[in-house]
Tab-separated table of C-alpha atoms in Angstrom:
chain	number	residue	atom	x	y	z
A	219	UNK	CA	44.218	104.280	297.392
A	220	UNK	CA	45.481	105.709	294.181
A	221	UNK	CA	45.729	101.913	292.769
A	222	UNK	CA	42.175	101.406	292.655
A	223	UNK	CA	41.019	103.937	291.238
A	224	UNK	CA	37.339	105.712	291.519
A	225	UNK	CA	33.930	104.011	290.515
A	226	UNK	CA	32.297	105.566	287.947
A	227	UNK	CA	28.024	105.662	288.559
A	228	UNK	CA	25.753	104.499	285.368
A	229	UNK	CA	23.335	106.772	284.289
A	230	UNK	CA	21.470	107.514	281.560
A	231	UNK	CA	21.236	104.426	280.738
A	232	UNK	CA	25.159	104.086	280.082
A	233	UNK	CA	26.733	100.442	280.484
A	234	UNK	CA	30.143	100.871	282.609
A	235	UNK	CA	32.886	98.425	280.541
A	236	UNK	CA	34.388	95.554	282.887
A	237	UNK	CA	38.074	96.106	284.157
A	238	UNK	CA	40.481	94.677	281.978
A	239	UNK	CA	41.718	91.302	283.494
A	240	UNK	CA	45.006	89.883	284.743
A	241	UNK	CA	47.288	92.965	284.330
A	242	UNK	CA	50.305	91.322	284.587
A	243	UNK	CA	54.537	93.237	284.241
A	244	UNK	CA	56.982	91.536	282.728
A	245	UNK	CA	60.490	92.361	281.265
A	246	UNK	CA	61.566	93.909	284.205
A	247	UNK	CA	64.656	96.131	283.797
A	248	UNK	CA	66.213	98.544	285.849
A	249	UNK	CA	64.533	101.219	283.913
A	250	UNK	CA	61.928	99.649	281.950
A	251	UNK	CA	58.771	97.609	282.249
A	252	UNK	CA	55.968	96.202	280.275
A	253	UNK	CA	52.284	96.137	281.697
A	254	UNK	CA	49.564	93.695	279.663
A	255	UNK	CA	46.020	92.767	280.025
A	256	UNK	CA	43.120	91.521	278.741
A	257	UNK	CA	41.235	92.826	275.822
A	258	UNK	CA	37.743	94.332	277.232
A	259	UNK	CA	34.891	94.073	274.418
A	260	UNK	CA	33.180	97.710	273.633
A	261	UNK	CA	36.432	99.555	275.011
A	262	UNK	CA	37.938	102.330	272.822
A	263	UNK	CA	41.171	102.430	274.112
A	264	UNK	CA	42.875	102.335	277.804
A	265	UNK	CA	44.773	104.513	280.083
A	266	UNK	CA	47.697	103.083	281.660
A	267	UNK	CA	49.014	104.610	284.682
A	268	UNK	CA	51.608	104.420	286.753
A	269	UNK	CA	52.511	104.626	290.984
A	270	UNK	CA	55.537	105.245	292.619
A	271	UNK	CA	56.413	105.063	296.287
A	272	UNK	CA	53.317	106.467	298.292
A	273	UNK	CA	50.773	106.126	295.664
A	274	UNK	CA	52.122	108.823	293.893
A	275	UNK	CA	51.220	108.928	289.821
A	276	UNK	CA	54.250	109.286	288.119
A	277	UNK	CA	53.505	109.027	284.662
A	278	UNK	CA	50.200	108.269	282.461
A	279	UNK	CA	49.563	106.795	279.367
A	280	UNK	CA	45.541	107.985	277.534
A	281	UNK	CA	44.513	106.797	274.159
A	282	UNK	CA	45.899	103.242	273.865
A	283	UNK	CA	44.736	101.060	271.507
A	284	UNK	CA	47.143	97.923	272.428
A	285	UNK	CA	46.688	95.727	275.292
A	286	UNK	CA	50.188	95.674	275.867
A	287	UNK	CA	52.271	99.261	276.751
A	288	UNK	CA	56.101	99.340	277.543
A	289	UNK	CA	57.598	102.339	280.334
A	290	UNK	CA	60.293	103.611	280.443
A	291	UNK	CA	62.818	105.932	282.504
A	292	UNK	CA	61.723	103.908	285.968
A	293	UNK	CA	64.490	104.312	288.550
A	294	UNK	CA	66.357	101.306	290.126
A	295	UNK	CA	65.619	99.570	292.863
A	296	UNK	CA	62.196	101.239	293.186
A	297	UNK	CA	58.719	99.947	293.902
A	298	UNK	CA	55.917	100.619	291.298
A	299	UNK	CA	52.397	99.485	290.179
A	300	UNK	CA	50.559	99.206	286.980
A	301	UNK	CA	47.163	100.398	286.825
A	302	UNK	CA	45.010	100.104	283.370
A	303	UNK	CA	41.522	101.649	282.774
A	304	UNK	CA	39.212	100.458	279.817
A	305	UNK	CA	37.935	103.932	278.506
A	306	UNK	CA	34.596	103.840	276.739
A	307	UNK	CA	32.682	105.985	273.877
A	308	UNK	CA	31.266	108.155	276.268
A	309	UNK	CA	27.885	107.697	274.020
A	310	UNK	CA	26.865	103.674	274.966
A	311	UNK	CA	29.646	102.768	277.715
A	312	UNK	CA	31.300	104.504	280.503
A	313	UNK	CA	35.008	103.902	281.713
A	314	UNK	CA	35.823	100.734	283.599
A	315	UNK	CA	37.091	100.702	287.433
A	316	UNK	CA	40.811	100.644	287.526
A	317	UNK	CA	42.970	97.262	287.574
A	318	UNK	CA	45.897	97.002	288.883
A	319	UNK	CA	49.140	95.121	288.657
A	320	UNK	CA	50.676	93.465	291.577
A	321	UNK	CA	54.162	95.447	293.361
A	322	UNK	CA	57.406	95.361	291.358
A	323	UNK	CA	60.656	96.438	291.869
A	324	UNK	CA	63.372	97.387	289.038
A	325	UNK	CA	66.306	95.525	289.628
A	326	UNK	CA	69.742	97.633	290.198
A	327	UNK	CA	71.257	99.133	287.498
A	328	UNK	CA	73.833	97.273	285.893
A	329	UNK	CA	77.405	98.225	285.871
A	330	UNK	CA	78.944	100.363	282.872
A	331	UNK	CA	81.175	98.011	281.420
A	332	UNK	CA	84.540	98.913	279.051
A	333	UNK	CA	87.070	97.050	276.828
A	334	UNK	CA	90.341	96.046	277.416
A	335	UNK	CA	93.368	94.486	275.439
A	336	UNK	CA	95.941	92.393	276.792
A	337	UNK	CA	98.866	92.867	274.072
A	338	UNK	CA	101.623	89.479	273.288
A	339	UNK	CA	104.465	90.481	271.289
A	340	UNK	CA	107.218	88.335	270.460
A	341	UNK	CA	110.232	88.927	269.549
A	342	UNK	CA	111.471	89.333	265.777
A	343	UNK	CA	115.332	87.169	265.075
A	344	UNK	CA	116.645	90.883	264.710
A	345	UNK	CA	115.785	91.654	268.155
A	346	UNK	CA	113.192	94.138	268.185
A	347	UNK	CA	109.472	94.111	268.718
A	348	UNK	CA	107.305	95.666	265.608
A	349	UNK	CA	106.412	93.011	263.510
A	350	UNK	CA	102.458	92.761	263.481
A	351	UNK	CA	102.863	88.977	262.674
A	352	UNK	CA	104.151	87.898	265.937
A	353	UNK	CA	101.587	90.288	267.810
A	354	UNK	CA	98.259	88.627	269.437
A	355	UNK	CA	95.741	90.363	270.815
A	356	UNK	CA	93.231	89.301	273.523
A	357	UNK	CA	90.407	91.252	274.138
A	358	UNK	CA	87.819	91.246	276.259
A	359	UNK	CA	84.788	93.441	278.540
A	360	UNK	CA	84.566	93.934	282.447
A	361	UNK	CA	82.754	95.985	284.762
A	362	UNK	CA	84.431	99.996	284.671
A	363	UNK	CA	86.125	100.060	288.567
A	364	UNK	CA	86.375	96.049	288.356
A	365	UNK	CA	90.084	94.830	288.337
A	366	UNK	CA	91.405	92.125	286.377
A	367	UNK	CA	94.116	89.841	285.756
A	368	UNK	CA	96.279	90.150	282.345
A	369	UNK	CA	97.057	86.171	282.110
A	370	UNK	CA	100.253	85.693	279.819
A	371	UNK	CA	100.261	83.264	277.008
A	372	UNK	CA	102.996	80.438	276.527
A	373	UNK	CA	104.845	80.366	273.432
A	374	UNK	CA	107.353	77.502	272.488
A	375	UNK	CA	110.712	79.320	272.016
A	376	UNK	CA	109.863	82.327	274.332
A	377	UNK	CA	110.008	83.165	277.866
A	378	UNK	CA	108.107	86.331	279.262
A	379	UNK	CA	109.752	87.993	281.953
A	380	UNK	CA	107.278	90.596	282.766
A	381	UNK	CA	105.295	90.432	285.692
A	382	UNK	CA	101.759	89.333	285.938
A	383	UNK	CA	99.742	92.682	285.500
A	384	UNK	CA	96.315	93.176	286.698
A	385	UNK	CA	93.665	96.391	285.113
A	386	UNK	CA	91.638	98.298	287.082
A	387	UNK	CA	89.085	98.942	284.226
A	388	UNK	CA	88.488	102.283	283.262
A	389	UNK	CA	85.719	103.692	281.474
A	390	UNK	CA	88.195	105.105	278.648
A	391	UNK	CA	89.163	101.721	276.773
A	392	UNK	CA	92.210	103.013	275.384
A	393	UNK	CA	93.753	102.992	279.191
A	394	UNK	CA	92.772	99.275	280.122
A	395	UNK	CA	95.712	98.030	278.209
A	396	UNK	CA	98.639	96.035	278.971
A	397	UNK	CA	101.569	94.690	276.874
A	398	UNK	CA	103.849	91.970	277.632
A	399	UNK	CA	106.979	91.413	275.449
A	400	UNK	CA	107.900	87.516	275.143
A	401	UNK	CA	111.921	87.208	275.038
A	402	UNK	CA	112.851	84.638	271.754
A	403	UNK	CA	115.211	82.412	273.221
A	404	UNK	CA	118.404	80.841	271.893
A	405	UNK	CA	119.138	76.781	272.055
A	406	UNK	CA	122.472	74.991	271.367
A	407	UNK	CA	122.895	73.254	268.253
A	408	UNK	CA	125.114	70.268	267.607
A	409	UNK	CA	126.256	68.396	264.263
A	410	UNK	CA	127.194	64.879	264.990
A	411	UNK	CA	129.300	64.250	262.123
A	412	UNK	CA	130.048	60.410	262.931
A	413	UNK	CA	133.454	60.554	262.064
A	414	UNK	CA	132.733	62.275	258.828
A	415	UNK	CA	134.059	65.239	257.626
A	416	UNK	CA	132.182	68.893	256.620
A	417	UNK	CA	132.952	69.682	252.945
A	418	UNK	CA	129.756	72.284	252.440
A	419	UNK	CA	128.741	74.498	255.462
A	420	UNK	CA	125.495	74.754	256.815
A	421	UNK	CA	124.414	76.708	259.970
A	422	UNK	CA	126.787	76.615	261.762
A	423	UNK	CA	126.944	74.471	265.348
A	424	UNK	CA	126.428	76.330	268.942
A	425	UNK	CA	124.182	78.860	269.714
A	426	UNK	CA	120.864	79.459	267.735
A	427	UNK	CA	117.948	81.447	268.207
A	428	UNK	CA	114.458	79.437	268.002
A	429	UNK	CA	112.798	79.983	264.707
A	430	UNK	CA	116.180	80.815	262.494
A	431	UNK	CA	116.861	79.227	259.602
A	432	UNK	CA	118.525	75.797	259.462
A	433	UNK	CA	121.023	74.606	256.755
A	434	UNK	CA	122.670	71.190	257.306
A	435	UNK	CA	125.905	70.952	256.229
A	436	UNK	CA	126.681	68.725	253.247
A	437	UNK	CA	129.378	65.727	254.772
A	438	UNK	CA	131.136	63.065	254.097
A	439	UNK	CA	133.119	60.061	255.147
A	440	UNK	CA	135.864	57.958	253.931
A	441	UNK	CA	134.271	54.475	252.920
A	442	UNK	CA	130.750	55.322	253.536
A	443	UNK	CA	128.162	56.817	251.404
A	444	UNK	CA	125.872	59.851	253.510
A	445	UNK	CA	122.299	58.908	253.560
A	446	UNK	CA	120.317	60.701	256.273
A	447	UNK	CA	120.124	62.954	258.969
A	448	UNK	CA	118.403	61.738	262.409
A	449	UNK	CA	116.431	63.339	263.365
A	450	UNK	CA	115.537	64.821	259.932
A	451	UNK	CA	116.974	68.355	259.722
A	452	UNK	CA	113.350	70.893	260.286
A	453	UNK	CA	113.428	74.354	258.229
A	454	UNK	CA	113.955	76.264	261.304
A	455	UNK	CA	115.805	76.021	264.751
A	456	UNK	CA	113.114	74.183	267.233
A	457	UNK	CA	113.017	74.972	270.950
A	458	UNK	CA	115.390	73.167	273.350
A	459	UNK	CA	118.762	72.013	272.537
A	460	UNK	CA	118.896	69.740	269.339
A	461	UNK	CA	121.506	67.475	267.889
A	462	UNK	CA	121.728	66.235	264.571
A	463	UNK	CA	123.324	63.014	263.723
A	464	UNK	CA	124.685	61.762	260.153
A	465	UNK	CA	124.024	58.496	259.155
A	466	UNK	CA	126.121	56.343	256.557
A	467	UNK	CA	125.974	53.558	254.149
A	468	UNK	CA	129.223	51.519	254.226
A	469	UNK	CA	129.971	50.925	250.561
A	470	UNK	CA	133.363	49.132	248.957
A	471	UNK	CA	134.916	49.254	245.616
A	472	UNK	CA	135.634	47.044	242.553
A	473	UNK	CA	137.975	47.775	240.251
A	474	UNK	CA	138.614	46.026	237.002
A	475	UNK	CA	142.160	45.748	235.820
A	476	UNK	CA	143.405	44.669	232.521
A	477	UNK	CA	147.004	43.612	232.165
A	478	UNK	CA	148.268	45.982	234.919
A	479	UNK	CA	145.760	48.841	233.409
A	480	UNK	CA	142.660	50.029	236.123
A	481	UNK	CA	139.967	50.335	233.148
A	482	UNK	CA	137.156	50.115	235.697
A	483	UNK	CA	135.903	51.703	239.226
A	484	UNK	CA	132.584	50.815	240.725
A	485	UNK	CA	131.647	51.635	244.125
A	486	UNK	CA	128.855	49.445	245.813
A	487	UNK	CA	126.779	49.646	248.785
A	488	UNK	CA	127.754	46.845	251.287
């Protein structure tokens, strides 16, 4: 067999090295392995070759001076063996028999692989869909002919009505993307004045879109002082349908009167 190679006769007086020991592969790749052994004393450097299928020599390595040597271009899912000869001076020692690694096969080659973006874009409060701040990205690698699924994101205030999507990946990354628009959506809004009265507007009551600005509306009420709004009025419209409710602090008045003659109003919290 090709894997033990031929013994070489001493003459002359010539000392044949010992085989290098324990040749061993490891790293295994689909195209790539690396075949070490043990140092042999007296031995100027070693020839590493290597078998395919039917003891056929594929590829060989003279004039190493490491006991370690790293192939490459191996085909997947093929059978090979390792064999390593310590060469000698050719003066005092003659080259060693031929070790040999034990069978290994590369493993299949793995799958190109490609990006992909899934694009979120919400919607601006004027309607349209270019502002880079309420774009999100997600981005990601697959297998190219693998098909995945574009999951959608939830946003508070929006509602996508596009259809889940799935990519077939592609090997071009530019054509493993998908965009899905998210709708802003519009709430009702409600001032519950109490019994008071509006005497600055705010935003105005009914329909609002999530995220616009909110104003309160300055109000007031006969008797009462205003104190708070509940709940407390946020900067902008929140999701859902929110009401806003004024709350008062009943107050009276004193008024000081001299001979007929008001001279004195104060007004008190009761």
């Amino acid at each position: 067999s090709g894997f033990t190679g031929n013994i070489v006769v001493t003459i002359n007086g010539w000392k044949q090295l010992d085989p290098p020991e324990n040749p061993k592969t490891t790293n295994i790749t689909a195209t790539s392995a690396t075949l070490s052994w043990g140092e042999v004393p007296n031995a100027s450097s070693y020839t590493v070759s290597v078998y395919g299928e039917n003891d056929e020599v594929i590829a060989e390595y003279p004039g190493l001076t490491e006991i370690t040597k790293t192939v490459s271009d191996l085909d997947p899912e093929t059978n090979y063996v390792f064999g390593v000869v310590a060469v000698g001076d050719g003066i005092t020692y003659t080259n060693s028999i031929q070790a040999v690694s034990d069978v290994f096969t590369t493993p299949a080659a793995a799958a190109p692989t490609a990006g992909y973006t899934i694009i979120h874009h919400r919607q601006a409060l004027d309607g349209n869909y270019i502002a880079d701040s309420l774009v999100v990205k997600t981005t990601g690698t697959a297998d190219v002919g693998s098909i995945i699924t574009a999951e959608k994101k939830t946003y508070a205030g929006f509602v996508c009505n596009d259809a889940v999507q799935t990519i077939t990946i592609q090997e071009d990354a530019a054509q493993n993307v998908v965009t899905y628009k998210y709708v802003r959506q519009s709430y009702t809004l409600t001032w519950d004045l109490d019994g008071g009265n509006i005497i600055a507007e705010g935003t105005p009551a009914g329909t609002v879109k999530y995220g616009a600005p909110l104003i309160a509306p300055t109000v007031e009420k006969a008797g009462y002082r205003f104190d708070h709004w509940n709940p407390n009025v946020p900067a902008t419209m929140q999701d859902g349908n929110r009401t806003y409710k004024a709350f008062y602090t009943q107050q009276h008045t004193v008024q000081w009167v001299s001979q007929g003659t008001v001279i004195r109003t104060d007004t008190y919290d009761t």
